[in-house]
Coordinates of C-alpha atoms in Angstrom, one line a residue:
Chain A
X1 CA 141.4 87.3 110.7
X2 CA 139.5 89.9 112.5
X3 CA 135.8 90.2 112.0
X4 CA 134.3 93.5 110.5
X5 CA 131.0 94.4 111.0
X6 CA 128.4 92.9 108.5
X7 CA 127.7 95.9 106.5
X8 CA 131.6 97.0 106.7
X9 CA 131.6 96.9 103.0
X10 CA 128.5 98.8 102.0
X11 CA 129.0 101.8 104.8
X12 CA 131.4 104.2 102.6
X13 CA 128.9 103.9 99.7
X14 CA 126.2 105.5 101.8
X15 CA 127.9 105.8 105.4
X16 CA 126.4 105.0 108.2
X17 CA 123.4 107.4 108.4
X18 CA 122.6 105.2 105.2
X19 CA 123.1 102.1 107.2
X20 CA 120.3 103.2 109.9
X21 CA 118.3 103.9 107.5
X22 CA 117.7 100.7 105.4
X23 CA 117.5 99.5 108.9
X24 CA 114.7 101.6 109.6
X25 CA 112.9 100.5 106.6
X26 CA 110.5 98.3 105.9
X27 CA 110.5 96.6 101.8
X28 CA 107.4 95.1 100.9
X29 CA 108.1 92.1 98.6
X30 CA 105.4 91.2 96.5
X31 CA 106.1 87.4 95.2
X32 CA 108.5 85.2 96.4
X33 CA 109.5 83.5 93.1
X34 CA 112.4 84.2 90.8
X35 CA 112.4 88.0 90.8
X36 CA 111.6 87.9 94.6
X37 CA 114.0 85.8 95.6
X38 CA 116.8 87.7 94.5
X39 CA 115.2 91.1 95.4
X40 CA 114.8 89.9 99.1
X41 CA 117.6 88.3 99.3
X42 CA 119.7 91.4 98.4
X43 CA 117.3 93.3 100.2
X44 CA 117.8 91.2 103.5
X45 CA 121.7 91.9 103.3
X46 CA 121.8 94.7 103.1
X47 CA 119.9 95.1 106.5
X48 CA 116.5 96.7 105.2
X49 CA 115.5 96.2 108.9
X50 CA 111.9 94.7 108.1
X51 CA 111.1 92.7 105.2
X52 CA 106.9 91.4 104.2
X53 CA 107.4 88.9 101.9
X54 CA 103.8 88.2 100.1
X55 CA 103.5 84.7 98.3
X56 CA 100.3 82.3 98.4
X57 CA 101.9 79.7 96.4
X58 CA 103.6 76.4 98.0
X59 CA 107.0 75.2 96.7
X60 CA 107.2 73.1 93.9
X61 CA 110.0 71.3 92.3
X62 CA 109.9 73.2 88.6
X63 CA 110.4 76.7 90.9
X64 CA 113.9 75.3 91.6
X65 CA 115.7 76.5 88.7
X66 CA 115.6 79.9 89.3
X67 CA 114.0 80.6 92.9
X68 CA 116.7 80.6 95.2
X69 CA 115.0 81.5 98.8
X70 CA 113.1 77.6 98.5
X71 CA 115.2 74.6 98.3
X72 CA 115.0 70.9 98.0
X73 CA 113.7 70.3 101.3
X74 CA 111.0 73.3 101.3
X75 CA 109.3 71.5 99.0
X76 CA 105.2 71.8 99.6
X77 CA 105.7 74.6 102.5
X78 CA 104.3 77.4 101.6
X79 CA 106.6 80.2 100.0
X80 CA 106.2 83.3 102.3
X81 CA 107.6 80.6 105.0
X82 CA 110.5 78.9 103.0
X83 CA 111.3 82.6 102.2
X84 CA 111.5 84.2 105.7
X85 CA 113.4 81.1 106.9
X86 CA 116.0 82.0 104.3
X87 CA 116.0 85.6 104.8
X88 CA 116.5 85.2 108.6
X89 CA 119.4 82.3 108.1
X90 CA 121.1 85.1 105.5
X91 CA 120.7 87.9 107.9
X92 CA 119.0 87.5 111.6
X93 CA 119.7 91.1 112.0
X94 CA 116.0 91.7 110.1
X95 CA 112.5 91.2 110.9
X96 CA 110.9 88.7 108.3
X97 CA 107.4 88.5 107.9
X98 CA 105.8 85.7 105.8
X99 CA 101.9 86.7 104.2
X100 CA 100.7 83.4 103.0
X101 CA 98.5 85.1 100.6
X102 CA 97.9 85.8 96.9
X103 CA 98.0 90.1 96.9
X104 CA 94.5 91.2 95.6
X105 CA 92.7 94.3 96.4
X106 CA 91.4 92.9 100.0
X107 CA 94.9 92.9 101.4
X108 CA 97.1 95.0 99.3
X109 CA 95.9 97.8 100.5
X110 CA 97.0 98.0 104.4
X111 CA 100.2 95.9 103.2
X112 CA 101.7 98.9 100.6
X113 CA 100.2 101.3 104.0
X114 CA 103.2 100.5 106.0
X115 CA 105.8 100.5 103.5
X116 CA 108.4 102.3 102.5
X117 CA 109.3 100.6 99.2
X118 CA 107.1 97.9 97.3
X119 CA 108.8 95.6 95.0
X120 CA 106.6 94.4 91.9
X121 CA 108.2 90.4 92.1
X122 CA 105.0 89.3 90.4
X123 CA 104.3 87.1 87.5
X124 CA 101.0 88.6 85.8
X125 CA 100.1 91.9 85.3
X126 CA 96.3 91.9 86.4
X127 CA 98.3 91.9 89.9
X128 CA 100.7 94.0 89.1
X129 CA 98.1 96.4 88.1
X130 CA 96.5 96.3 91.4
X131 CA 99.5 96.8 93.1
X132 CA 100.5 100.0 91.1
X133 CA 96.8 101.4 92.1
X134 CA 97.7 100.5 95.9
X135 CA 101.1 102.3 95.6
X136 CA 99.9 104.8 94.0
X137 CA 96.8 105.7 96.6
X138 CA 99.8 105.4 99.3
X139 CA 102.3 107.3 97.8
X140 CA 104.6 104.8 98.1
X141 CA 107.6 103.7 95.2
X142 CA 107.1 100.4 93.4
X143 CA 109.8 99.1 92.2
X144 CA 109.2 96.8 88.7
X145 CA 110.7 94.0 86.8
X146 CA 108.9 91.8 84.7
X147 CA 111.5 89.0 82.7
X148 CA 111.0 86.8 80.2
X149 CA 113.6 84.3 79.1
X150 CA 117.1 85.6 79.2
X151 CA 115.3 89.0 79.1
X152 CA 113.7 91.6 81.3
X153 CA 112.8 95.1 82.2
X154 CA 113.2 97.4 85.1
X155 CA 111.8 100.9 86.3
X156 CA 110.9 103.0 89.3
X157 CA 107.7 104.6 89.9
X158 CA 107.5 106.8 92.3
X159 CA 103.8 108.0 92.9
X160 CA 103.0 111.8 91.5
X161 CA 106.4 112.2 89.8
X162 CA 106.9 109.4 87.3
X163 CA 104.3 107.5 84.6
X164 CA 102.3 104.6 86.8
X165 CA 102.6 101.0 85.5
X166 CA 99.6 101.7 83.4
X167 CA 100.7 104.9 81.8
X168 CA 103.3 102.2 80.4
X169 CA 102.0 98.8 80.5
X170 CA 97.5 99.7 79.6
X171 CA 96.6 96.3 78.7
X172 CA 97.9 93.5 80.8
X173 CA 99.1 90.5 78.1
X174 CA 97.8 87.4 77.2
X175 CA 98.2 85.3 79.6
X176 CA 101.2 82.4 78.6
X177 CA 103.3 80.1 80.7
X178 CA 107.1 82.6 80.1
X179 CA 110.6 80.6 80.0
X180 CA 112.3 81.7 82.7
X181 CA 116.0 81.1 83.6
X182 CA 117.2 81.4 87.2
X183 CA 119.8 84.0 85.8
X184 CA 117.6 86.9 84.5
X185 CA 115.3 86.5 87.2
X186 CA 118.9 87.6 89.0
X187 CA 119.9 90.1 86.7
X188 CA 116.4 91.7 87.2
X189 CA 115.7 91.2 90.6
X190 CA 118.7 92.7 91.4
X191 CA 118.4 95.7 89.7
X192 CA 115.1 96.4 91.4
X193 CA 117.0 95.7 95.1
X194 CA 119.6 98.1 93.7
X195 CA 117.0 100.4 93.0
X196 CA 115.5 100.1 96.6
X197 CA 118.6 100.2 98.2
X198 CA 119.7 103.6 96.4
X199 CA 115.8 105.1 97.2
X200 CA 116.1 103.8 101.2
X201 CA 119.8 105.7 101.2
X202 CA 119.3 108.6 99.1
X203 CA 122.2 107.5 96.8
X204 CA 122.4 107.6 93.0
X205 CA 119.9 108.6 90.0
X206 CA 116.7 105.9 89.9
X207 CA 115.5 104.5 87.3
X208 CA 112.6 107.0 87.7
X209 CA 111.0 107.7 84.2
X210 CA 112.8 105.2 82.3
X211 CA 112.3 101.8 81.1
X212 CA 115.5 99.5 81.8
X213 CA 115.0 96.9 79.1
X214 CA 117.8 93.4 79.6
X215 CA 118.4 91.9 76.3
X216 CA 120.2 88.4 77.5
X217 CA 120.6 86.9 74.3
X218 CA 122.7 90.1 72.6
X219 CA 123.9 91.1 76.3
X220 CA 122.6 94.2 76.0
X221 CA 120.7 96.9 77.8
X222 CA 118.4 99.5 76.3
X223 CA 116.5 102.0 78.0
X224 CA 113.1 104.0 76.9
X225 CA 112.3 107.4 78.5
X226 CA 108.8 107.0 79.5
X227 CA 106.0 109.8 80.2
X228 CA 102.7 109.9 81.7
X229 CA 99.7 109.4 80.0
X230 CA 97.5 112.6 80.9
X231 CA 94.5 110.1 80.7
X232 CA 95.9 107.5 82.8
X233 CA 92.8 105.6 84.6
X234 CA 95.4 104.9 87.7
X235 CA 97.0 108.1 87.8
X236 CA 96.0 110.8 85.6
X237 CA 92.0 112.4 84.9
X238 CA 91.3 109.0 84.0
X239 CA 91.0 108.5 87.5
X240 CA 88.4 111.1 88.3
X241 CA 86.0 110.2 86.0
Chain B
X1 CA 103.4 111.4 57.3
X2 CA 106.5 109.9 58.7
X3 CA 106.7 107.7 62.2
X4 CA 109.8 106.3 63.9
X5 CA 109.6 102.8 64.8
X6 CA 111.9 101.2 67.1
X7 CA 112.0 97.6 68.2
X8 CA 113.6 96.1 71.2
X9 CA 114.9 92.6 72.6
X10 CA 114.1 90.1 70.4
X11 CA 111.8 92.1 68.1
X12 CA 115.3 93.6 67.0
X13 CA 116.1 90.1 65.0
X14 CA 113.4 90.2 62.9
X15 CA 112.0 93.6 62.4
X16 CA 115.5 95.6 62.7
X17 CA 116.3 98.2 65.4
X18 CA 115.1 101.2 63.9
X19 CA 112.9 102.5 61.0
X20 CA 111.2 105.4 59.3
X21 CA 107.7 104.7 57.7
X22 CA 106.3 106.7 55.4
X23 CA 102.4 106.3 56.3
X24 CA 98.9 108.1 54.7
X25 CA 97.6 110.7 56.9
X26 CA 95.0 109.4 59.3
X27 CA 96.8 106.2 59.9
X28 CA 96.3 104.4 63.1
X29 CA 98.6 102.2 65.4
X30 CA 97.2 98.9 64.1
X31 CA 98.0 100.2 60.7
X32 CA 101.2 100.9 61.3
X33 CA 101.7 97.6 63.3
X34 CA 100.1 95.7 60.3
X35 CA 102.3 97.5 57.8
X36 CA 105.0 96.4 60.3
X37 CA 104.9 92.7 60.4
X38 CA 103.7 92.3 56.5
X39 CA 107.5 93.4 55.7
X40 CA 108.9 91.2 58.9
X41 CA 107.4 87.5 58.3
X42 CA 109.5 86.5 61.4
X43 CA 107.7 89.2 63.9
X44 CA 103.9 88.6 62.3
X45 CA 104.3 85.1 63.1
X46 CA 105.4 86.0 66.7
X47 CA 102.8 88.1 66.9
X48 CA 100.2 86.3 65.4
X49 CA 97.6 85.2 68.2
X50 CA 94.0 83.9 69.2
X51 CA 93.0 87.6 69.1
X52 CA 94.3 88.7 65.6
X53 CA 97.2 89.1 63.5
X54 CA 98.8 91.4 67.1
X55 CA 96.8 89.3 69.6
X56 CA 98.5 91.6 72.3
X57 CA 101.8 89.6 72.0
X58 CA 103.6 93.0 71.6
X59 CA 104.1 95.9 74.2
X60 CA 103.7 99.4 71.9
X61 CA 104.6 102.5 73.4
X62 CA 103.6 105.5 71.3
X63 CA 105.0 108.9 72.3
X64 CA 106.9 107.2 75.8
X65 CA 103.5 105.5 77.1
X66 CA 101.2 103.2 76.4
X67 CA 98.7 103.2 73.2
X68 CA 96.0 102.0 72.0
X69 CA 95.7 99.9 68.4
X70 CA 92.8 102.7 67.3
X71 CA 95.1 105.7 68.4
X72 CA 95.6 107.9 65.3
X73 CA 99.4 108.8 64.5
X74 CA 101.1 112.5 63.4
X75 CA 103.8 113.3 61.7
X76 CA 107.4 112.5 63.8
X77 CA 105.6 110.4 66.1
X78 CA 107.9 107.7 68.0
X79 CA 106.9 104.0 68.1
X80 CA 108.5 101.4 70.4
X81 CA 107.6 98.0 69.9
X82 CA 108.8 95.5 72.8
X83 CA 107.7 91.6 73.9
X84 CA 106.0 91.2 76.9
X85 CA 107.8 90.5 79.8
X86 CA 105.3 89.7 82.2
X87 CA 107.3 86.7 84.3
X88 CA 108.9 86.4 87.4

């Protein structure tokens, strides 16, 4: 059989103009647990030809379940580097860059600078909150998914358009240890790389002021149209005062 | 004054997917939420946390964004009511 190019079967969905684009890109992936590992493994390809994967965590057994860039034997390496190891063994066509480091406001800031798509692949929203205040000050789309269970949600914010994070989501909640099957962590992760892919290639209608919500147990999906809260501390007057 | 209320995911099993309440003028979020889960055992005991009979355990949009409990409701104002999802 005759080889094909690698992205032979992607190229008539957004040709090849599309193609050197997601090349050009670079994703910033923030976690590298369930939701980021399919995110960046989709992501990776695809060709999105630069990848930052952010994690400060190291590999633990109960992460095996359901993260599927660490396996057995990355067990106690750290996760931005069992991740880029995978993501260059997928596809050695894209630049991986492991950050060793738990996102806070000291290092989010020059990270979501030099981006051209930020995935939310966190698992708390005190970080996620900071991260849709770093996006937002860059002008640059975060892509969310939160899961919980066989459950999960799903939406694009794209900075001075759409409702931030916290026009949505104002109080982070309590903080609890979720269930979290391998799964939904695919189901939602890869809506969010679909969601990336379609914003690097121009294709398609985002998820842009709407909340995908992923009910596993009925195996259904609902959506909420969302809208931004005029008082937003992140994005609206909130912010000024 | 009448609100629509709308839960999602696995609120749907116990509180049902859609309702209109019929609620005194003045009424806040939290009273709507507490007259919520009084009729749905199943989602007050779900809800039911450290910080009260809501204790947070419930996402509530009002109007397509995020409320707060104090925020006073008006006639045809839309509710959604959804768990947290905050893994990943």
């Amino acid at each position: 059989m005759e080889d094909g190019t690698r992205y032979d079967r992607q190229i008539p969905l957004f040709g090849e103009e599309g193609q050197r684009r997601l090349a050009r890109s670079t994703a910033l992936v923030v976690g590298a647990g369930g939701l980021g590992s399919a995110v960046s493994v989709y992501l990776a390809t695809a060709g999105v030809g630069r990848i930052v994967v952010v994690d400060g965590d190291v590999v633990e057994v109960s992460n095996l379940n359901r993260q599927i860039l660490h396996w057995q034997e990355d067990l106690g390496r750290p996760k931005a580097a069992s991740a880029a190891d995978t993501l260059r063994g997928l596809n050695p066509e894209v630049e991986v860059e492991a950050v060793p480091l738990f996102a806070d406001e000291d290092n989010l800031e020059e990270l979501v600078a030099g981006s051209d798509a930020v995935v939310d692949a966190l698992d708390n929203f005190d970080t996620r909150h900071l991260l849709n205040g770093s996006a937002l000050a860059a002008g640059v789309p975060l892509f969310h998914g939160a899961i919980s269970g066989l459950d999960g949600q799903a939406t694009t914010i794209v900075p001075g358009m759409t409702p931030c994070l916290r026009c949505i989501f104002p109080r982070p909640p309590p903080k609890e240890q979720v269930p979290a099957l391998g799964a939904t962590c695919g189901v939602i992760g890869s809506i969010q790389a679909t969601e990336v892919v379609k914003h690097l290639t121009g294709l398609g209608a985002s998820l842009a002021g709407r909340l995908l919500l992923w009910d596993g147990y009925r195996g259904r999906c609902d959506e909420i149209p969302l809208e931004r809260n005029p008082g937003c501390p992140d994005c609206g007057r909130g912010r000024e005062l | 004054m009448r609100v629509v209320v709308r839960a999602f995911a696995r609120f749907r099993e116990m509180a049902g997917e859609e309702a209109t309440l019929e609620l005194p003028e003045g009424s806040t979020l939290a009273d709507l939420l507490e007259e919520v889960v009084s009729s749905h055992p199943g989602l007050k005991k779900a809800l039911s946390g450290p910080d009260g009979p809501i204790g947070g355990r419930a996402m509530v949009l009002l109007n397509r964004r995020g409320a707060d409990p104090s925020d006073v409701l008006e006639e045809g104002d839309e509710v959604a009511i959804l768990p947290p999802f905050s893994g990943g």
